Amino acid sequence: MMQTVKSFGAMLRASLTMLRRNRLLVITSLGLALISIFVFGWLFGSDGSAQLRLGLVDEDHTSVSVQLTSQLRANDSLRLHTGSQSAEVAALRAGNRDAVLVITPGFGAGLASGQAPLQVYYNQSNPVTQAAARGAIQSIVANLNAGITGRPPVVRLSEQAVSVRSLRQIDWLTPGMLGQLVMWANLSVGIVLVQWRKQGILRRIAATPLRPSVLIGSQILARVLISVAQGAVLLAVAIIVFRVHIVGSWLALGLVVALGSLAMLSIGFVIGSFARSQEVSQTLNFLVSFPMMFLGGSYFPTTSAPAFLAPVIQAMPLTYLNDALRGIINNGAGLAAIQTDVLVLAAWMVVALIVSIRAFRWA
Amino acid sequence: MALASRQPVGAETLSAGGQGDSIVTVRDLTKRYGRTIAVDGISFDIHRGEIFGLLGPNGAGKTTTLEILEGIRVADKGDVRVDGLDIRRNRRAAQARIGVQLQATTLFEELTVRETLALFGSFYPRAISPDSLLADIALEEKARARPQDLSGGQRQRLALALALVNDPSLVFLDEPTTGLDPQSRRMLWDTILRLRERGKTVVLTTHFMDEAQSLADRIAILDAGRIIAQDTPAGLIGTLGAKATIEGVVEPGNVVSVDELRGLAAVAEARERGGGC
Ligand SMILES: Nc1ncnc2c1ncn2[C@@H]1O[C@H](COP(=O)(O)OP(=O)(O)OP(=O)(O)O)[C@@H](O)[C@H]1O
Ligand SMILES: [Mg+2]
């Protein structure tokens, strides 16, 4: 037991040293993510965008709906247009609205009974404003719901809840680059494993009393720690240079980065367990990381992707990692709000780990 | 010398073969790779404190045999005990007591020589300090170098130091002198002989009869997975029929007597021929 702890500590320290000295890894994870942040940050500008253009259709005509309308109108981050449903939706189609919120008949009455329907239309052509609009509407709804459990009788929208920070391109990109970094930094563990096996390093270690679990476990922990450190550097740059605002908790952020790293590591180990040569492991690494890079929602949203890609997108762990990171960084989501993402990432980790443990070979 | 106290006294030592003080016993060891029979039912003992040589041509099965004893490969059949421990059932316990130099050793590219020695030392309950190991192999000035930047001979020495990191009582060396220049080869021979002086048992493989003869107390000749001969170097030369008749003149005052010559292991027969010239 003491011996295992001692070996683990030494192996962990050695792994951290090796990862730090591995320039290629640093360049292909933190380096690429930083380059992306700078290129896109400067290309698309990082100044605040205009107000969110919200079309409001009041079909309810109750005191509650009137109150909601006036509160939304008073909000600085929204530019409110009111009109008929057909006119507002047409304006949305024409690109003159970012979202249209319809207060359907029975809303005021339904609020008391807990069944108050709202209908929302988003502008799907611009992902950034769509994300911003979605965030805004969600916070409006959340606030309404909180108001129900609160003291009657008014529906109150606090200024803060609706003051959706205008989401800039760089704000949206930052969590995506963090997810991307986590993928790049950890998937490559399989290539290293194959390299160690091919060069006979694993065989030499197999001649010592070291347990494979200690070797693998220390490598996992080292990679998670390195990923968290690299993520911290990336976020520091985003905050200092581009004034990106992290809305949610740092703890939740750290946990999701660690979980994402574990999921990616496990998949990397599967690659490392099956690939017979380094070329094969590198090819597999590309085959796994390229689709995720473009379809995982790191650089651009995938909501408007063609339907046949949906199953692929929904199977990819990076999709969920990015979603969770955006939730925390852009919208201040807590762990409860991103539990689906967390569960899917954990499932990926468990399944991949089981597969790789079954397939592990020293030589 | 401190090593002797670590031996588990009388721990289920296999007594077959009548060798009471065997540190390794191998019985009926077999290993195949597909159709190839790499090791074909061999049996032998290695005595505590001796240098045991496995001699044989390429593909004879030397590495396969050694790596089974080291717990890296698993035999198809047979019984192997290392320091009284069944290598299959008590692999890690046995591995903690042995030192291993593989036929080819590659190490972590990103760790220095000293870091590598310290890391491998941490895998064992007890380890020798990297600095004293580096002094042993005269590689102190390369402590901060990376293994891949060492010369072939220096790399061999590092591999040997790694085999000694846990101060083992039993050391396996797979072709330790291959690729060395004659001078380095001699130096390594001295190092290996010093290991025996320190009470360690050494098992080594080689392609060269002269090397086996100079170093080993006993030699097993392996060919196509079988042991075709097993004896002391002198005994082997005898059984192999390599007899020679040497005639010489004994100067007066020189004290070599016929009886003394007869007493030498390699001398089969000694006779005195009369006459002054
Ligand atoms: N992993 C393996 N897979 C298939 N065949 C193997 C494997 N290892 C060894 N062999 C075969 O077993 C036989 C013995 O090989 P081994 O490496 O033990 O020989 P050796 O005596 O060490 O030779 P050398 O002097 O060249 O090192 C050879 O025919 C070799 O091809
Ligand atoms: Mg060999």
Tab-separated table of N, CA, C and O and ligand atoms in Angstrom, chain B residues 33 36 38 57-64 73 103 175 207, ligand 1:
chain	number	residue	atom	x	y	z
B	33	TYR	N	5.504	-19.808	-30.310
B	33	TYR	CA	4.871	-18.693	-31.011
B	33	TYR	C	4.331	-19.255	-32.302
B	33	TYR	O	5.096	-19.490	-33.231
B	36	THR	N	6.381	-21.820	-34.302
B	36	THR	CA	7.750	-21.800	-33.781
B	36	THR	C	7.778	-22.237	-32.322
B	36	THR	O	7.031	-21.711	-31.500
B	38	ALA	N	9.885	-21.687	-29.475
B	38	ALA	CA	11.017	-20.842	-29.095
B	38	ALA	C	11.821	-21.510	-27.989
B	38	ALA	O	13.048	-21.444	-27.964
B	57	PRO	N	23.198	-19.233	-30.703
B	57	PRO	CA	23.095	-18.385	-31.890
B	57	PRO	C	21.786	-17.585	-31.899
B	57	PRO	O	20.935	-17.771	-31.033
B	58	ASN	N	21.622	-16.716	-32.897
B	58	ASN	CA	20.386	-15.944	-33.058
B	58	ASN	C	19.184	-16.874	-33.107
B	58	ASN	O	19.227	-17.916	-33.759
B	59	GLY	N	18.147	-16.495	-32.406
B	59	GLY	CA	16.909	-17.264	-32.470
B	59	GLY	C	16.924	-18.548	-31.673
B	59	GLY	O	16.014	-19.367	-31.773
B	60	ALA	N	17.952	-18.734	-30.844
B	60	ALA	CA	18.061	-19.977	-30.085
B	60	ALA	C	17.017	-20.057	-28.977
B	60	ALA	O	16.673	-21.149	-28.524
B	61	GLY	N	16.522	-18.905	-28.529
B	61	GLY	CA	15.534	-18.887	-27.453
B	61	GLY	C	16.079	-18.301	-26.158
B	61	GLY	O	15.450	-18.417	-25.107
B	62	LYS	N	17.231	-17.628	-26.225
B	62	LYS	CA	17.851	-17.062	-25.023
B	62	LYS	C	16.971	-15.975	-24.408
B	62	LYS	O	16.659	-16.000	-23.215
B	63	THR	N	16.564	-15.015	-25.243
B	63	THR	CA	15.756	-13.908	-24.739
B	63	THR	C	14.410	-14.415	-24.211
B	63	THR	O	13.948	-14.003	-23.143
B	64	THR	N	13.812	-15.322	-24.971
B	64	THR	CA	12.528	-15.870	-24.533
B	64	THR	C	12.653	-16.500	-23.147
B	64	THR	O	11.856	-16.239	-22.246
B	73	ARG	N	7.300	-12.491	-19.938
B	73	ARG	CA	6.528	-13.384	-20.806
B	73	ARG	C	5.996	-14.545	-19.975
B	73	ARG	O	6.572	-14.880	-18.942
B	103	GLN	N	17.409	-6.925	-23.805
B	103	GLN	CA	18.323	-6.932	-24.953
B	103	GLN	C	18.421	-5.541	-25.580
B	103	GLN	O	19.475	-5.124	-26.026
B	175	GLU	N	22.514	-10.069	-23.399
B	175	GLU	CA	23.563	-9.570	-24.304
B	175	GLU	C	24.103	-8.214	-23.856
B	175	GLU	O	24.020	-7.229	-24.591
B	207	HIS	N	26.549	-14.351	-27.435
B	207	HIS	CA	26.798	-15.138	-28.650
B	207	HIS	C	28.217	-15.686	-28.649
B	207	HIS	O	28.561	-16.497	-29.500
C	1	LIG	N1	7.063	-12.200	-29.727
C	1	LIG	C1	7.377	-13.179	-30.590
C	1	LIG	N2	6.510	-13.528	-31.536
C	1	LIG	C2	6.802	-14.508	-32.403
C	1	LIG	N3	7.954	-15.194	-32.399
C	1	LIG	C3	8.865	-14.896	-31.477
C	1	LIG	C4	8.625	-13.872	-30.523
C	1	LIG	N4	9.699	-13.786	-29.720
C	1	LIG	C5	10.561	-14.704	-30.143
C	1	LIG	N5	10.078	-15.380	-31.206
C	1	LIG	C6	10.739	-16.464	-31.916
C	1	LIG	O1	11.259	-17.359	-30.965
C	1	LIG	C7	12.544	-17.778	-31.319
C	1	LIG	C8	13.531	-17.474	-30.209
C	1	LIG	O2	13.699	-16.052	-30.120
C	1	LIG	P1	14.620	-15.375	-29.024
C	1	LIG	O3	14.429	-13.920	-29.143
C	1	LIG	O4	14.332	-15.981	-27.701
C	1	LIG	O5	16.066	-15.790	-29.501
C	1	LIG	P2	17.482	-15.306	-28.974
C	1	LIG	O6	18.236	-16.529	-28.629
C	1	LIG	O7	17.337	-14.299	-27.921
C	1	LIG	O8	18.100	-14.659	-30.269
C	1	LIG	P3	19.109	-13.418	-30.425
C	1	LIG	O9	20.459	-13.943	-30.157
C	1	LIG	O10	18.951	-13.026	-31.861
C	1	LIG	O11	18.677	-12.373	-29.481
C	1	LIG	C9	12.866	-17.117	-32.633
C	1	LIG	O12	12.599	-17.997	-33.670
C	1	LIG	C10	11.926	-15.944	-32.695
C	1	LIG	O13	11.582	-15.655	-34.004
